[in-house]
PDB file of N, CA, C and O in Angstrom:
ATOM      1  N   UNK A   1       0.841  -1.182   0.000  1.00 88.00           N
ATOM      2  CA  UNK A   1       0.000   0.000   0.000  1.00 88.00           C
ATOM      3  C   UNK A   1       0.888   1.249   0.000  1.00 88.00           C
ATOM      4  O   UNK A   1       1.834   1.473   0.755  1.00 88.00           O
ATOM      5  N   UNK A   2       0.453   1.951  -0.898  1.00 91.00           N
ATOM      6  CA  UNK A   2       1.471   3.624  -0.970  1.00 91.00           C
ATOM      7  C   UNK A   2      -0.069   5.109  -0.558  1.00 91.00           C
ATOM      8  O   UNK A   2      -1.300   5.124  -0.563  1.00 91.00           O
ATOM      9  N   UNK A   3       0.876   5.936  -0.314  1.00 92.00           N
ATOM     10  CA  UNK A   3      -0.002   6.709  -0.028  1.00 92.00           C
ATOM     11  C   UNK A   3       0.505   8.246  -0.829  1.00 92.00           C
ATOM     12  O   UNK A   3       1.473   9.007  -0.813  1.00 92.00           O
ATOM     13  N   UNK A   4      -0.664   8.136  -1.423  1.00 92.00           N
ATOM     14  CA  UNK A   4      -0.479   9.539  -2.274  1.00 92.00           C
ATOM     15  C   UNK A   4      -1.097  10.644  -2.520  1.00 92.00           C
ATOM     16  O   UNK A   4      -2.324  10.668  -2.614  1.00 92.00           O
ATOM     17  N   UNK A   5      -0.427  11.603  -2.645  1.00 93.00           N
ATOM     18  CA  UNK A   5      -1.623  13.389  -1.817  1.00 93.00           C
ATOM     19  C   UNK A   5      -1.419  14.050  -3.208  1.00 93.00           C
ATOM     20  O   UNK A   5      -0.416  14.296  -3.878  1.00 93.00           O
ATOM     21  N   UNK A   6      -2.950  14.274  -3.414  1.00 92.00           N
ATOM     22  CA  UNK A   6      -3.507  15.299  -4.618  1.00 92.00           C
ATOM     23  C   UNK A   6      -3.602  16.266  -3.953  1.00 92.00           C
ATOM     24  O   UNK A   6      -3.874  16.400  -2.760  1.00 92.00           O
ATOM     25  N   UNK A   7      -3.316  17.156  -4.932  1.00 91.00           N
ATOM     26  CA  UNK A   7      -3.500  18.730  -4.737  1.00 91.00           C
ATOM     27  C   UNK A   7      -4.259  19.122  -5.842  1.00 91.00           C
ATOM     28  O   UNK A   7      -4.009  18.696  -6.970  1.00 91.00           O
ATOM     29  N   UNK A   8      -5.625  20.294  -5.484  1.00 86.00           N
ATOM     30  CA  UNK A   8      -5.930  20.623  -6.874  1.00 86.00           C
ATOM     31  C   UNK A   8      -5.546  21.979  -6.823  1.00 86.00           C
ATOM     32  O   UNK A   8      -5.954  22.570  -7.823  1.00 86.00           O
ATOM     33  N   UNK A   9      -4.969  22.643  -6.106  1.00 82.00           N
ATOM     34  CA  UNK A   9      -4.658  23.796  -6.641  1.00 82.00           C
ATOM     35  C   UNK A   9      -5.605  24.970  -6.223  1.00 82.00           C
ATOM     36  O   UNK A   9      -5.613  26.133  -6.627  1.00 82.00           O
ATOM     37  N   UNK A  10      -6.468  24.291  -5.223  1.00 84.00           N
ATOM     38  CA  UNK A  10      -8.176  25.485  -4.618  1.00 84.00           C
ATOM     39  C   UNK A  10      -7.743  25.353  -3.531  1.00 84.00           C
ATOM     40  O   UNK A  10      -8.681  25.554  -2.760  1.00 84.00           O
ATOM     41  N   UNK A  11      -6.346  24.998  -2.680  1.00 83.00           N
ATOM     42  CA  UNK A  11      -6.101  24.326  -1.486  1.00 83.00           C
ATOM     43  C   UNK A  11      -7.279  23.361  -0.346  1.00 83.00           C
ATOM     44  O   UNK A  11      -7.853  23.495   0.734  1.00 83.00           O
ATOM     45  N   UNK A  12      -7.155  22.561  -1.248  1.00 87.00           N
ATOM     46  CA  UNK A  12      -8.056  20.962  -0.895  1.00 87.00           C
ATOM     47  C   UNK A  12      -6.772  20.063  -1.581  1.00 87.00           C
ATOM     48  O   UNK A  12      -6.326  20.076  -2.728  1.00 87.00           O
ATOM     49  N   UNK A  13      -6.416  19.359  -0.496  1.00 91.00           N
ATOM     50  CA  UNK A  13      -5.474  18.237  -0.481  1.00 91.00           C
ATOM     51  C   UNK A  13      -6.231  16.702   0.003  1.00 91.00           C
ATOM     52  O   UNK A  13      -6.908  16.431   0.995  1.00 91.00           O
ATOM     53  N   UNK A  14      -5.790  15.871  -1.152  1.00 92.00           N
ATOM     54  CA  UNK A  14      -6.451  14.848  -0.757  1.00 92.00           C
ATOM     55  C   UNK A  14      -5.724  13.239  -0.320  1.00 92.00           C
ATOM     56  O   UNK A  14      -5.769  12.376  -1.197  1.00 92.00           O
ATOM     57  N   UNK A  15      -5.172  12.938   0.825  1.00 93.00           N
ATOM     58  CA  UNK A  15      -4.306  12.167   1.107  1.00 93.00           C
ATOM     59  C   UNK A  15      -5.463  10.508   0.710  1.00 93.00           C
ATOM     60  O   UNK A  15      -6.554  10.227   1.208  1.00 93.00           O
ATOM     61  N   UNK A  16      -4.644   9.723  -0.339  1.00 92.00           N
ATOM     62  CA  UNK A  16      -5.418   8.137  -0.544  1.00 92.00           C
ATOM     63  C   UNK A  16      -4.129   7.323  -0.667  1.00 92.00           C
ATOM     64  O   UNK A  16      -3.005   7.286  -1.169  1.00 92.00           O
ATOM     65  N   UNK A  17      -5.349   6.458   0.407  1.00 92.00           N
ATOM     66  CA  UNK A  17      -4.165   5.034  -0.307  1.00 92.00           C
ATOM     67  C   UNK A  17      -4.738   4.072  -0.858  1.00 92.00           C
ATOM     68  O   UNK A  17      -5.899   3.760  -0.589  1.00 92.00           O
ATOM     69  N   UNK A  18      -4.133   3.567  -1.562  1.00 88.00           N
ATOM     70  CA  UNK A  18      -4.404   2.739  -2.980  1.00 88.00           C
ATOM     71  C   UNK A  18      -2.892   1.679  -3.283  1.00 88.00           C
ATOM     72  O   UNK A  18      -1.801   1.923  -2.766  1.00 88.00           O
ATOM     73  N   UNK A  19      -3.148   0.577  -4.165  1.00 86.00           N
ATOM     74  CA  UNK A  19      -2.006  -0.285  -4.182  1.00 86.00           C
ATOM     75  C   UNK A  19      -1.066   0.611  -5.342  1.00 86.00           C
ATOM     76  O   UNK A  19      -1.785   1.469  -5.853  1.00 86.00           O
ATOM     77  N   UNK A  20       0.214   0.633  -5.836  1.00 84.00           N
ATOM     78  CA  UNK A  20       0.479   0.205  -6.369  1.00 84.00           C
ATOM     79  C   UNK A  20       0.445  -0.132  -8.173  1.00 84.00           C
ATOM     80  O   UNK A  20       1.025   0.529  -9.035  1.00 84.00           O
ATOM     81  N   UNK A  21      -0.232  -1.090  -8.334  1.00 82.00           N
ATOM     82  CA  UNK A  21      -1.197  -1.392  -9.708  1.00 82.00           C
ATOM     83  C   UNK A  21      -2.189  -1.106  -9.924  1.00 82.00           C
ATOM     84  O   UNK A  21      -2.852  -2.060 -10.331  1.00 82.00           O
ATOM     85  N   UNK A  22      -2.817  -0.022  -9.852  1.00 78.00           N
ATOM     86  CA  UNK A  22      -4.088   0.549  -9.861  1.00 78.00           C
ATOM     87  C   UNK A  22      -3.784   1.996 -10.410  1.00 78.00           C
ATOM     88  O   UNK A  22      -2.655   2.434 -10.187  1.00 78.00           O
ATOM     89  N   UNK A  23      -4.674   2.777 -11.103  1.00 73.00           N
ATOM     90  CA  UNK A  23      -4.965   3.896 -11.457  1.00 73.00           C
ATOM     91  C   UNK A  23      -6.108   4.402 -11.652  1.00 73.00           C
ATOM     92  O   UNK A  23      -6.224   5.594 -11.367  1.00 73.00           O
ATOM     93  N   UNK A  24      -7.146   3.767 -12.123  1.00 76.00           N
ATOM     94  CA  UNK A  24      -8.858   3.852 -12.328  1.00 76.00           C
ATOM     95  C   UNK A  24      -9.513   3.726 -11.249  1.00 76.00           C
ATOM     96  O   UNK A  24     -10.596   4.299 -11.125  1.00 76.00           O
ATOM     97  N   UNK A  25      -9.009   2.988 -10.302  1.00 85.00           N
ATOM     98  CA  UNK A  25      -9.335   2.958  -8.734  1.00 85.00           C
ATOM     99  C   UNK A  25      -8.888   4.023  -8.151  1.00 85.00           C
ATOM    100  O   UNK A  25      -9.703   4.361  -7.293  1.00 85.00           O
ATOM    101  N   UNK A  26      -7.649   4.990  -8.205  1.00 89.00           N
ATOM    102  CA  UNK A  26      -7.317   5.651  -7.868  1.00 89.00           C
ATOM    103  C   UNK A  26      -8.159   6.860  -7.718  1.00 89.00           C
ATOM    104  O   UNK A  26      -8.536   7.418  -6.687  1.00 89.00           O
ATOM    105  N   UNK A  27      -8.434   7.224  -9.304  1.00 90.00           N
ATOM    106  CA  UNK A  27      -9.833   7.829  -9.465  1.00 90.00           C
ATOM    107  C   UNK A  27     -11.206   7.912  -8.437  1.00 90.00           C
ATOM    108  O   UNK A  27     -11.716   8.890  -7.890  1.00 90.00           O
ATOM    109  N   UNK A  28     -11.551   6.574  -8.413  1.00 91.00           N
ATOM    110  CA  UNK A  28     -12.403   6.524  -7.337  1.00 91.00           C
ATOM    111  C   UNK A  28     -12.123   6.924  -6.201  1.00 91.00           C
ATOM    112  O   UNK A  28     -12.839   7.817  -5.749  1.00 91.00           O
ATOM    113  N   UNK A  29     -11.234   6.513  -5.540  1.00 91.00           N
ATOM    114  CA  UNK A  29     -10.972   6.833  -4.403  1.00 91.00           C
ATOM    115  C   UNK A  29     -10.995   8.090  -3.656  1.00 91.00           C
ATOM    116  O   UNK A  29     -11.363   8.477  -2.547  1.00 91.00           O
ATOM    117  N   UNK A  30     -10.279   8.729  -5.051  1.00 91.00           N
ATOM    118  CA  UNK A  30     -10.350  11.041  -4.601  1.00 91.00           C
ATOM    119  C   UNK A  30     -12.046  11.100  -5.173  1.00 91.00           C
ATOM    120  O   UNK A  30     -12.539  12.216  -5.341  1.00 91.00           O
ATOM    121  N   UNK A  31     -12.748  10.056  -5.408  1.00 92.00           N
ATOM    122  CA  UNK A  31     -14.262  11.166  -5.846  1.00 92.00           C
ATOM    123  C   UNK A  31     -15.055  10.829  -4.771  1.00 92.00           C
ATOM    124  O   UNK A  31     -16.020  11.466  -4.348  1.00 92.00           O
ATOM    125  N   UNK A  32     -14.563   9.708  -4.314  1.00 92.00           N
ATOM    126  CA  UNK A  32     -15.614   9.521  -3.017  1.00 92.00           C
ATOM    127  C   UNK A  32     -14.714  10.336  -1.898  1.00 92.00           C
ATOM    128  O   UNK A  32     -15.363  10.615  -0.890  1.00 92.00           O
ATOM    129  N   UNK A  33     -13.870  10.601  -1.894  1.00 90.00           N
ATOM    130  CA  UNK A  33     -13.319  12.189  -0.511  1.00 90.00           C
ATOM    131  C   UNK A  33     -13.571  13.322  -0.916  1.00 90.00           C
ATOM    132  O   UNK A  33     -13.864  14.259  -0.174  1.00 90.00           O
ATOM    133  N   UNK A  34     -13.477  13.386  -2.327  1.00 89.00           N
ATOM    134  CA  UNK A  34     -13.986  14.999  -2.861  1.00 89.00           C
ATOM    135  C   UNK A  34     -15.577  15.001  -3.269  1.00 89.00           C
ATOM    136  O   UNK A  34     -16.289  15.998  -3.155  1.00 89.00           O
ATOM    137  N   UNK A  35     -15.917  14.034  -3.644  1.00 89.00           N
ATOM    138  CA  UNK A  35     -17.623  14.512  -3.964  1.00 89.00           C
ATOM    139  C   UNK A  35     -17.828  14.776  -5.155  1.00 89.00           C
ATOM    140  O   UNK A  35     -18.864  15.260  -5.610  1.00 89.00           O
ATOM    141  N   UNK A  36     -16.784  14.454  -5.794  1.00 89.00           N
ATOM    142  CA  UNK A  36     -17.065  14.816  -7.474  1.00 89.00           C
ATOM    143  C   UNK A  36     -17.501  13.853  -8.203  1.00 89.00           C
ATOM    144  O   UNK A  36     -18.311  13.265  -7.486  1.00 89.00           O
ATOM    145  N   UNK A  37     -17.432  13.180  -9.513  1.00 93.00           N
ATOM    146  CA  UNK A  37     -16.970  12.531 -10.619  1.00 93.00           C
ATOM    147  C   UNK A  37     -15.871  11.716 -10.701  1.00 93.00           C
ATOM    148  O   UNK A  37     -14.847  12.355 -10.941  1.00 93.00           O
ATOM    149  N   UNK A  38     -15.705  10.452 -10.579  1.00 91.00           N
ATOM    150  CA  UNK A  38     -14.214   9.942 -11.002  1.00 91.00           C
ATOM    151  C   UNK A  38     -13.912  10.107 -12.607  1.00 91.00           C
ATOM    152  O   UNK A  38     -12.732  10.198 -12.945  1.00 91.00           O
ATOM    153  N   UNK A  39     -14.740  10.141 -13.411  1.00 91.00           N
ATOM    154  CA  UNK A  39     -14.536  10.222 -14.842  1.00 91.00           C
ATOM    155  C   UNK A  39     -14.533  11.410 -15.615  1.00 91.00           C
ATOM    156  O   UNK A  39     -14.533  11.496 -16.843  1.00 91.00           O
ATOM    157  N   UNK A  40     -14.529  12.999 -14.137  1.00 93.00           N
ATOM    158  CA  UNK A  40     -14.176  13.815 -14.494  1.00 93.00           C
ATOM    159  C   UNK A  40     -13.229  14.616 -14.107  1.00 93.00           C
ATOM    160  O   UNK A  40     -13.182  15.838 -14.242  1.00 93.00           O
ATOM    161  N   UNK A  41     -11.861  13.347 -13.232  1.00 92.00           N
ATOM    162  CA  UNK A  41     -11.085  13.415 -12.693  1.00 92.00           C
ATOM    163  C   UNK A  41     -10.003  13.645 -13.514  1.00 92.00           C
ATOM    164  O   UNK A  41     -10.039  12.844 -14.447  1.00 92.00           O
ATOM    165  N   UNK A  42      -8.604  14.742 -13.609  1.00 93.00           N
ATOM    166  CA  UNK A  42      -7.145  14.260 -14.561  1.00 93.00           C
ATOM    167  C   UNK A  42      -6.225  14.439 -13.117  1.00 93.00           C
ATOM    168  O   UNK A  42      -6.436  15.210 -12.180  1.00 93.00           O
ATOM    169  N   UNK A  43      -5.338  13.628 -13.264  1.00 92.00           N
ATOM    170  CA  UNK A  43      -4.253  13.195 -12.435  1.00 92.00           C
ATOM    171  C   UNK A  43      -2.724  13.641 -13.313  1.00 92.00           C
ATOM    172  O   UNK A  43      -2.439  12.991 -14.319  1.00 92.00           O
ATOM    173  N   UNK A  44      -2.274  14.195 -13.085  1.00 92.00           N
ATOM    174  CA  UNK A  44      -1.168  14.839 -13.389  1.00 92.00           C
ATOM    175  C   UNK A  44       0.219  14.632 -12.741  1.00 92.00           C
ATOM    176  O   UNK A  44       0.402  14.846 -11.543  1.00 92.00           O
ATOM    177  N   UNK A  45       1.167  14.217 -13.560  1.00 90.00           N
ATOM    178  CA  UNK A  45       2.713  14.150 -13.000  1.00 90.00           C
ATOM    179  C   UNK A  45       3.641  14.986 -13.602  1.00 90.00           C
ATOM    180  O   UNK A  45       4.301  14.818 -14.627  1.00 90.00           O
ATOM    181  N   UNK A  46       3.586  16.167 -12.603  1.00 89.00           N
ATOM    182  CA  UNK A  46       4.766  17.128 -13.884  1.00 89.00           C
ATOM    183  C   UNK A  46       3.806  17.745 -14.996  1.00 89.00           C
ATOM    184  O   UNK A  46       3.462  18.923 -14.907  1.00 89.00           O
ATOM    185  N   UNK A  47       3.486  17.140 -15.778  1.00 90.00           N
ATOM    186  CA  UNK A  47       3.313  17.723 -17.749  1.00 90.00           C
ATOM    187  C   UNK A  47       2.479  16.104 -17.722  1.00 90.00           C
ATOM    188  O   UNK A  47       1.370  16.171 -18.250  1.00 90.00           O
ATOM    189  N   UNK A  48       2.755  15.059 -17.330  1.00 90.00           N
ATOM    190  CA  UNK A  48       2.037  13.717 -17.824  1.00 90.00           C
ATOM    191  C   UNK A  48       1.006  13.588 -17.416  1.00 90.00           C
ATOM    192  O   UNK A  48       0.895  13.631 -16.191  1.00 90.00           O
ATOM    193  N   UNK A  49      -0.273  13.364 -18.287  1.00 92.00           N
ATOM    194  CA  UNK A  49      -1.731  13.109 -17.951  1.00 92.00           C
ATOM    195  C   UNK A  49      -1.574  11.459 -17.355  1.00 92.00           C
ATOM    196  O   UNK A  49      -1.120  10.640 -18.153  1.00 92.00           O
ATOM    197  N   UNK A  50      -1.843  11.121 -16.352  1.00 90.00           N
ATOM    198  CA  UNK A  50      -2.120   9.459 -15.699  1.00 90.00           C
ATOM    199  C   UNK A  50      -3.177   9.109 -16.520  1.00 90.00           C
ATOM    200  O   UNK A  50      -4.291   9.621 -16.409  1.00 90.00           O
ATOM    201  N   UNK A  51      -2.874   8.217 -17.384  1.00 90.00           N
ATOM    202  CA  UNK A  51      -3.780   6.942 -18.038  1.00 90.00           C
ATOM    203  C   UNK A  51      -4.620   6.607 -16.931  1.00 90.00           C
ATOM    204  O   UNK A  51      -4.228   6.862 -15.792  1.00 90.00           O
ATOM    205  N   UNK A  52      -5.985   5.942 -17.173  1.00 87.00           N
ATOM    206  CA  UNK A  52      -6.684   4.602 -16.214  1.00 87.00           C
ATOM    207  C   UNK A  52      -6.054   3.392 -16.834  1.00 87.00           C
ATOM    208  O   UNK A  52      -6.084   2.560 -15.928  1.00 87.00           O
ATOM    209  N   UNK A  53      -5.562   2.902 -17.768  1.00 88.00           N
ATOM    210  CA  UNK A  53      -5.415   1.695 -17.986  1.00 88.00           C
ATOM    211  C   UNK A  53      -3.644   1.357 -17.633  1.00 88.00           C
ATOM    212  O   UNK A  53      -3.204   0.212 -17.740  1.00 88.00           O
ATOM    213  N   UNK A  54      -2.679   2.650 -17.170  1.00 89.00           N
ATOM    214  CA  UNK A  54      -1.637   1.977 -16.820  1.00 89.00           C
ATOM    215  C   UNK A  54      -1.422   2.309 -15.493  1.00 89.00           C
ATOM    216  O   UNK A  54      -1.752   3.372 -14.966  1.00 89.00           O
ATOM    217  N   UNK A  55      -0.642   1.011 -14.762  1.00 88.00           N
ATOM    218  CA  UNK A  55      -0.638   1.207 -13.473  1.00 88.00           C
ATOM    219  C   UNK A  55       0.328   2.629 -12.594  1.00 88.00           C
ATOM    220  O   UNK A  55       0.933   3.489 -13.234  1.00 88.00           O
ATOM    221  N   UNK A  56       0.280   2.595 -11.335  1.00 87.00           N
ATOM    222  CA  UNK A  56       1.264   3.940 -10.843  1.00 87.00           C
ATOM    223  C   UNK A  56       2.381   3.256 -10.676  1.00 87.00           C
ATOM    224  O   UNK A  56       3.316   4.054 -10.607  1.00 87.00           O
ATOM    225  N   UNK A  57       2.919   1.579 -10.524  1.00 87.00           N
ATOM    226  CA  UNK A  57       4.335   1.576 -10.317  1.00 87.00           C
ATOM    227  C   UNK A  57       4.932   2.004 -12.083  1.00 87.00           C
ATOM    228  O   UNK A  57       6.104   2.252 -12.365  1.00 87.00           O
ATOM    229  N   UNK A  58       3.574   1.990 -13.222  1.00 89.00           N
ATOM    230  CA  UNK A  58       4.867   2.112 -14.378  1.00 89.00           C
ATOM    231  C   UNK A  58       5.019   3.664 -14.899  1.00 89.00           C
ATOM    232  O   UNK A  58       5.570   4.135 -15.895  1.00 89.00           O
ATOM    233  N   UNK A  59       4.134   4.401 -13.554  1.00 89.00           N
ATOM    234  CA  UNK A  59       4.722   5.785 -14.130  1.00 89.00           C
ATOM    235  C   UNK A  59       5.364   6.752 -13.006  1.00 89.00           C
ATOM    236  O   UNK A  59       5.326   7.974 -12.866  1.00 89.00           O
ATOM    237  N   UNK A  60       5.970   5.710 -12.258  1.00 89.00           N
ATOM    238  CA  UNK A  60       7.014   5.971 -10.993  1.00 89.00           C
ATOM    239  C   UNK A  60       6.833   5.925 -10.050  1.00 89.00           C
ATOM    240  O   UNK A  60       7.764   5.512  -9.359  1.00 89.00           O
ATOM    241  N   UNK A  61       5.321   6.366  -9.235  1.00 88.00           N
ATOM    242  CA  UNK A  61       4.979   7.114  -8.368  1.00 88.00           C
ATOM    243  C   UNK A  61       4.849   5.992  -7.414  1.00 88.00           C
ATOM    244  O   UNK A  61       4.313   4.892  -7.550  1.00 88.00           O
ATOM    245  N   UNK A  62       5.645   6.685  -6.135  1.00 88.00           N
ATOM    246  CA  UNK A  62       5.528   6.064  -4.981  1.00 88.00           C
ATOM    247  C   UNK A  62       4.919   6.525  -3.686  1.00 88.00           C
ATOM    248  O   UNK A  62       4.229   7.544  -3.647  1.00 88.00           O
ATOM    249  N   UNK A  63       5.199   5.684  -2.478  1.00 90.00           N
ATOM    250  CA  UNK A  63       4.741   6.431  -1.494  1.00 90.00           C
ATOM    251  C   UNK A  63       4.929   8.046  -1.144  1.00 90.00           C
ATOM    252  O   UNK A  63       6.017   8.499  -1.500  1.00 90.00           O
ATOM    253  N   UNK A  64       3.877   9.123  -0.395  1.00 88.00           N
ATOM    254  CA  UNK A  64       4.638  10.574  -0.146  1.00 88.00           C
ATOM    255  C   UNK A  64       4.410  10.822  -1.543  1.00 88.00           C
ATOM    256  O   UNK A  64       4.204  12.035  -1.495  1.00 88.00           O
ATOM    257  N   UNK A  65       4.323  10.563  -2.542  1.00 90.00           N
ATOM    258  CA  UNK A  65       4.456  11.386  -4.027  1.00 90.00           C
ATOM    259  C   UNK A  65       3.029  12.206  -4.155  1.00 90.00           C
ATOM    260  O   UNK A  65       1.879  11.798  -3.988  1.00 90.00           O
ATOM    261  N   UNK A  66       3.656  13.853  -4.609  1.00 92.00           N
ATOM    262  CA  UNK A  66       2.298  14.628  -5.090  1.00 92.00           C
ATOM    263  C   UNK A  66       2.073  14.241  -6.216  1.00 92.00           C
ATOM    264  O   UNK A  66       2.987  13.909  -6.971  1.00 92.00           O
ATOM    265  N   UNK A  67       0.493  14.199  -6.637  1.00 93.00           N
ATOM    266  CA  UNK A  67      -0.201  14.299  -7.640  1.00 93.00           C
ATOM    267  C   UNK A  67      -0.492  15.888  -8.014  1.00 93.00           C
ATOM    268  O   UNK A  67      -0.302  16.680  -7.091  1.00 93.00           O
ATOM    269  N   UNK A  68      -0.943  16.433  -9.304  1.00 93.00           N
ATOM    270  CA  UNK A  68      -1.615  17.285  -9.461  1.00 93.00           C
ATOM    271  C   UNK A  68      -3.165  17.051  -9.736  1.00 93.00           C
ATOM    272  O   UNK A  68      -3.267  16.285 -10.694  1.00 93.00           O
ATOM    273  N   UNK A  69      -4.236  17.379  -9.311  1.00 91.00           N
ATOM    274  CA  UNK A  69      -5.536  16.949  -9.370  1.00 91.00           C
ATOM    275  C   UNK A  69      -6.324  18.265 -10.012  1.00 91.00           C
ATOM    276  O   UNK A  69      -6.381  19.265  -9.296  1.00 91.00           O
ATOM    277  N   UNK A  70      -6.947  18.309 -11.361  1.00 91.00           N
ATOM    278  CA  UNK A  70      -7.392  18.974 -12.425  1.00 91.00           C
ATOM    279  C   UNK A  70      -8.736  17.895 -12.559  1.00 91.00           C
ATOM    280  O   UNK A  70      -8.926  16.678 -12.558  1.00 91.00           O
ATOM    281  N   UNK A  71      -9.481  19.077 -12.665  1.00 90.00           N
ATOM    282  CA  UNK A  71     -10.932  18.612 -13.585  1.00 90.00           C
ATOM    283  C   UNK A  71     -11.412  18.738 -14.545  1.00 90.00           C
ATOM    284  O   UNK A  71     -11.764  19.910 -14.679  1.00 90.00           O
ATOM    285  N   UNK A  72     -11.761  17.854 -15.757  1.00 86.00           N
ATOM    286  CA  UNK A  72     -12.250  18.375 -17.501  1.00 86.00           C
ATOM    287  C   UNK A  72     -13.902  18.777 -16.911  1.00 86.00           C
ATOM    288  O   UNK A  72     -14.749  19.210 -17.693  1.00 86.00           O
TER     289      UNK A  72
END
């Protein structure tokens, strides 16, 4: 289990934990603490939009790691 804190930038920080191999779950996870949409969720690393279909160990992110959290 890793634990990882979105920021969207309205200062609302959202600390989840989630495995690992997951990203579409990830999603879920910040819409049921924020109250939004998971499918109108973007997850951001740097400049890189987070896929749902690839996991977070293959786009680095580990425990303690910020997300950027943006909404379409």
């Amino acid at each position: 289990m890793i634990e990882v804190v979105c920021n969207n930038h309205l200062g609302k920080k959202v600390r989840v934990k989630c495995n690992s191999d997951d990203t579409g779950n990830l999603k879920k996870l910040i819409a049921a603490q924020t109250g939004t949409f998971w499918n109108k969720i973007v997850l951001k690393k740097w400049y890189t939009i987070l896929k749902d279909h690839v996991s977070l160990g293959d786009y680095e992110i580990y425990d303690g790691l910020n997300l950027e959290l943006s909404y379409q």
